[in-house]
Amino acid sequence: MGNSIGGRKKAKVMKIDGTVFKLRTPVRSMEVVQDYPGHVLLESEAVKHFGIRAKPLQPHQELKPKKVYFLVELPSLPSEEKACRRARSAINMSAKDRLECLMLSRRSVSDLSILKSTNAAASDGPGATRVKLRLPKAEVMKLMEESKDEDEAAEKIIHFYMENAR
């Protein structure tokens, strides 16, 4: 309960697995790290303040008494053998078109119901609905030639679509 002379002159170093060892100061960072290749020392206060962006101690830097340090392994860099690959698509679209496609693909159900009501107003009459199809031009020409009139061609086109949609 009285005054004590002297004091703790040890620094604590904690490994990633939670084990702690104490070192008498003065000791340099490189002396600690030499037994652990690929590891660095981080100050606990720097980790608390900066998190993952904390800078490791320099090799010549001395550990301070009564401080806690973390001994962590540096992440390995990707090997130079693996070259970065870029995915290329055969579809040539502008950035604006890609953004529009992305926006269309992420629409919610409420957006689609609004779209449906506006399309219903644009229909040609009661019970009629407009449909956009992408068919090969040669197939359309073939169906037109085989038909007597436009109505029969339209029926064949829809029949063709229904068969291929399954």
mmCIF file of C-alpha atoms in Angstrom:
data_model
loop_
_atom_site.group_PDB
_atom_site.id
_atom_site.type_symbol
_atom_site.label_atom_id
_atom_site.label_comp_id
_atom_site.label_asym_id
_atom_site.label_seq_id
_atom_site.Cartn_x
_atom_site.Cartn_y
_atom_site.Cartn_z
ATOM 1 C CA MET A 1 0.000 0.000 0.000
ATOM 2 C CA GLY A 2 2.971 2.260 0.076
ATOM 3 C CA ASN A 3 5.012 3.941 -2.564
ATOM 4 C CA SER A 4 6.909 1.713 -4.851
ATOM 5 C CA ILE A 5 10.255 2.534 -6.320
ATOM 6 C CA GLY A 6 10.987 1.526 -9.830
ATOM 7 C CA GLY A 7 8.201 0.268 -11.979
ATOM 8 C CA ARG A 8 7.342 -2.057 -14.715
ATOM 9 C CA LYS A 9 9.911 -1.810 -17.430
ATOM 10 C CA LYS A 10 8.332 -4.402 -19.647
ATOM 11 C CA ALA A 11 6.376 -4.145 -22.865
ATOM 12 C CA LYS A 12 3.630 -6.654 -23.637
ATOM 13 C CA VAL A 13 3.409 -8.286 -27.054
ATOM 14 C CA MET A 14 0.230 -10.140 -27.982
ATOM 15 C CA LYS A 15 0.116 -12.686 -30.777
ATOM 16 C CA ILE A 16 -2.903 -13.201 -33.008
ATOM 17 C CA ASP A 17 -3.854 -16.359 -31.073
ATOM 18 C CA GLY A 18 -4.086 -14.339 -27.840
ATOM 19 C CA THR A 19 -0.865 -15.471 -26.171
ATOM 20 C CA VAL A 20 1.054 -12.687 -24.507
ATOM 21 C CA PHE A 21 4.737 -12.431 -23.766
ATOM 22 C CA LYS A 22 6.572 -9.663 -21.952
ATOM 23 C CA LEU A 23 9.868 -8.119 -22.987
ATOM 24 C CA ARG A 24 12.250 -6.040 -20.954
ATOM 25 C CA THR A 25 12.779 -2.618 -22.424
ATOM 26 C CA PRO A 26 14.713 -1.154 -24.129
ATOM 27 C CA VAL A 27 14.178 -3.527 -27.045
ATOM 28 C CA ARG A 28 13.862 -2.729 -30.748
ATOM 29 C CA SER A 29 11.076 -3.888 -33.002
ATOM 30 C CA MET A 30 13.445 -5.839 -35.266
ATOM 31 C CA GLU A 31 14.692 -7.903 -32.307
ATOM 32 C CA VAL A 32 11.152 -9.093 -31.616
ATOM 33 C CA VAL A 33 10.187 -9.715 -35.237
ATOM 34 C CA GLN A 34 13.359 -11.633 -36.199
ATOM 35 C CA ASP A 35 11.941 -14.809 -34.614
ATOM 36 C CA TYR A 36 8.685 -14.405 -36.586
ATOM 37 C CA PRO A 37 9.362 -14.005 -40.313
ATOM 38 C CA GLY A 38 6.578 -12.272 -42.214
ATOM 39 C CA HIS A 39 5.230 -10.626 -39.047
ATOM 40 C CA VAL A 40 5.141 -6.989 -37.931
ATOM 41 C CA LEU A 41 4.463 -5.178 -34.671
ATOM 42 C CA LEU A 42 1.557 -2.774 -34.313
ATOM 43 C CA GLU A 43 0.972 -0.398 -31.431
ATOM 44 C CA SER A 44 -2.307 -1.160 -29.654
ATOM 45 C CA GLU A 45 -3.244 2.533 -29.598
ATOM 46 C CA ALA A 46 -2.687 2.825 -33.357
ATOM 47 C CA VAL A 47 -4.870 -0.243 -33.950
ATOM 48 C CA LYS A 48 -7.542 1.193 -31.677
ATOM 49 C CA HIS A 49 -7.460 4.504 -33.538
ATOM 50 C CA PHE A 50 -6.790 3.480 -37.161
ATOM 51 C CA GLY A 51 -7.964 -0.137 -37.204
ATOM 52 C CA ILE A 52 -6.705 -2.134 -40.174
ATOM 53 C CA ARG A 53 -4.881 0.916 -41.544
ATOM 54 C CA ALA A 54 -2.508 1.114 -38.563
ATOM 55 C CA LYS A 55 1.124 1.435 -39.625
ATOM 56 C CA PRO A 56 3.587 -1.202 -38.439
ATOM 57 C CA LEU A 57 6.507 -0.156 -36.254
ATOM 58 C CA GLN A 58 9.786 0.597 -37.993
ATOM 59 C CA PRO A 59 12.570 -1.970 -37.376
ATOM 60 C CA HIS A 60 14.731 0.537 -35.475
ATOM 61 C CA GLN A 61 11.861 1.768 -33.264
ATOM 62 C CA GLU A 62 12.096 0.936 -29.563
ATOM 63 C CA LEU A 63 9.212 -0.589 -27.661
ATOM 64 C CA LYS A 64 7.986 1.572 -24.803
ATOM 65 C CA PRO A 65 7.503 0.178 -21.316
ATOM 66 C CA LYS A 66 3.930 -0.381 -20.080
ATOM 67 C CA LYS A 67 2.607 -0.463 -23.666
ATOM 68 C CA VAL A 68 0.848 -3.278 -25.505
ATOM 69 C CA TYR A 69 1.851 -4.305 -29.031
ATOM 70 C CA PHE A 70 0.280 -6.746 -31.470
ATOM 71 C CA LEU A 71 2.368 -9.218 -33.435
ATOM 72 C CA VAL A 72 0.515 -9.867 -36.703
ATOM 73 C CA GLU A 73 1.384 -11.627 -39.917
ATOM 74 C CA LEU A 74 1.486 -9.530 -43.056
ATOM 75 C CA PRO A 75 -0.913 -10.701 -45.765
ATOM 76 C CA SER A 76 0.907 -12.316 -48.643
ATOM 77 C CA LEU A 77 0.883 -10.466 -51.934
ATOM 78 C CA PRO A 78 -0.560 -12.251 -54.958
ATOM 79 C CA SER A 79 2.142 -14.009 -56.911
ATOM 80 C CA GLU A 80 3.342 -12.428 -60.127
ATOM 81 C CA GLU A 81 2.549 -15.618 -62.034
ATOM 82 C CA LYS A 82 -1.134 -14.862 -61.894
ATOM 83 C CA ALA A 83 -1.802 -12.073 -64.319
ATOM 84 C CA CYS A 84 -4.861 -9.946 -63.817
ATOM 85 C CA ARG A 85 -7.589 -11.017 -66.161
ATOM 86 C CA ARG A 86 -10.227 -8.725 -67.519
ATOM 87 C CA ALA A 87 -13.482 -10.172 -68.610
ATOM 88 C CA ARG A 88 -14.517 -9.138 -72.068
ATOM 89 C CA SER A 89 -17.981 -9.489 -73.368
ATOM 90 C CA ALA A 90 -19.003 -10.003 -76.955
ATOM 91 C CA ILE A 91 -21.814 -7.544 -76.313
ATOM 92 C CA ASN A 92 -20.762 -4.018 -77.157
ATOM 93 C CA MET A 93 -22.814 -1.607 -75.083
ATOM 94 C CA SER A 94 -22.179 1.926 -74.033
ATOM 95 C CA ALA A 95 -21.992 2.786 -70.367
ATOM 96 C CA LYS A 96 -25.379 4.503 -70.618
ATOM 97 C CA ASP A 97 -26.957 1.328 -72.050
ATOM 98 C CA ARG A 98 -25.389 -0.821 -69.305
ATOM 99 C CA LEU A 99 -26.717 1.527 -66.639
ATOM 100 C CA GLU A 100 -30.176 1.438 -68.179
ATOM 101 C CA CYS A 101 -30.142 -2.374 -68.290
ATOM 102 C CA LEU A 102 -29.012 -2.490 -64.674
ATOM 103 C CA MET A 103 -31.770 -0.121 -63.640
ATOM 104 C CA LEU A 104 -34.363 -2.205 -65.514
ATOM 105 C CA SER A 105 -33.145 -5.430 -63.936
ATOM 106 C CA ARG A 106 -33.405 -3.983 -60.422
ATOM 107 C CA ARG A 107 -36.919 -2.655 -60.671
ATOM 108 C CA SER A 108 -39.275 -3.508 -57.861
ATOM 109 C CA VAL A 109 -42.742 -4.998 -58.274
ATOM 110 C CA SER A 110 -44.371 -1.624 -57.630
ATOM 111 C CA ASP A 111 -42.381 -0.117 -60.514
ATOM 112 C CA LEU A 112 -43.542 -2.912 -62.798
ATOM 113 C CA SER A 113 -47.198 -2.443 -61.824
ATOM 114 C CA ILE A 114 -46.942 1.262 -62.701
ATOM 115 C CA LEU A 115 -45.335 0.312 -66.001
ATOM 116 C CA LYS A 116 -48.124 -2.179 -66.691
ATOM 117 C CA SER A 117 -50.851 0.427 -66.122
ATOM 118 C CA THR A 118 -49.184 2.912 -68.495
ATOM 119 C CA ASN A 119 -48.797 0.209 -71.175
ATOM 120 C CA ALA A 120 -52.470 -0.771 -70.812
ATOM 121 C CA ALA A 121 -53.439 2.803 -71.663
ATOM 122 C CA ALA A 122 -51.358 2.555 -74.850
ATOM 123 C CA SER A 123 -53.036 -0.654 -76.063
ATOM 124 C CA ASP A 124 -54.968 -0.711 -79.338
ATOM 125 C CA GLY A 125 -58.341 -1.509 -77.884
ATOM 126 C CA PRO A 126 -60.190 -3.612 -75.345
ATOM 127 C CA GLY A 127 -58.416 -6.902 -74.800
ATOM 128 C CA ALA A 128 -55.549 -6.032 -77.160
ATOM 129 C CA THR A 129 -51.956 -5.915 -75.956
ATOM 130 C CA ARG A 130 -48.809 -4.820 -77.707
ATOM 131 C CA VAL A 131 -45.877 -7.180 -77.582
ATOM 132 C CA LYS A 132 -42.350 -6.590 -78.828
ATOM 133 C CA LEU A 133 -40.573 -9.637 -80.187
ATOM 134 C CA ARG A 134 -37.112 -10.124 -81.551
ATOM 135 C CA LEU A 135 -37.170 -12.658 -84.336
ATOM 136 C CA PRO A 136 -34.636 -13.327 -87.041
ATOM 137 C CA LYS A 137 -35.503 -11.382 -90.172
ATOM 138 C CA ALA A 138 -35.284 -14.519 -92.334
ATOM 139 C CA GLU A 139 -37.827 -16.285 -90.090
ATOM 140 C CA VAL A 140 -40.262 -13.370 -90.306
ATOM 141 C CA MET A 141 -39.938 -13.249 -94.102
ATOM 142 C CA LYS A 142 -40.561 -17.013 -94.301
ATOM 143 C CA LEU A 143 -43.689 -16.737 -92.136
ATOM 144 C CA MET A 144 -44.973 -13.788 -94.210
ATOM 145 C CA GLU A 145 -44.537 -15.696 -97.482
ATOM 146 C CA GLU A 146 -46.355 -18.770 -96.149
ATOM 147 C CA SER A 147 -49.328 -16.694 -94.968
ATOM 148 C CA LYS A 148 -52.366 -15.564 -96.967
ATOM 149 C CA ASP A 149 -52.802 -12.233 -95.161
ATOM 150 C CA GLU A 150 -51.393 -10.183 -92.239
ATOM 151 C CA ASP A 151 -53.681 -11.767 -89.639
ATOM 152 C CA GLU A 152 -52.513 -15.266 -90.488
ATOM 153 C CA ALA A 153 -48.864 -14.058 -90.443
ATOM 154 C CA ALA A 154 -49.405 -12.526 -87.011
ATOM 155 C CA GLU A 155 -50.886 -15.788 -85.711
ATOM 156 C CA LYS A 156 -47.938 -17.769 -87.104
ATOM 157 C CA ILE A 157 -45.449 -15.364 -85.545
ATOM 158 C CA ILE A 158 -47.149 -15.682 -82.138
ATOM 159 C CA HIS A 159 -47.315 -19.473 -82.521
ATOM 160 C CA PHE A 160 -43.574 -19.484 -83.420
ATOM 161 C CA TYR A 161 -42.825 -17.366 -80.360
ATOM 162 C CA MET A 162 -44.875 -19.554 -78.024
ATOM 163 C CA GLU A 163 -43.098 -22.708 -79.226
ATOM 164 C CA ASN A 164 -39.625 -21.202 -78.702
ATOM 165 C CA ALA A 165 -40.437 -19.498 -75.391
ATOM 166 C CA ARG A 166 -40.752 -22.835 -73.553
#
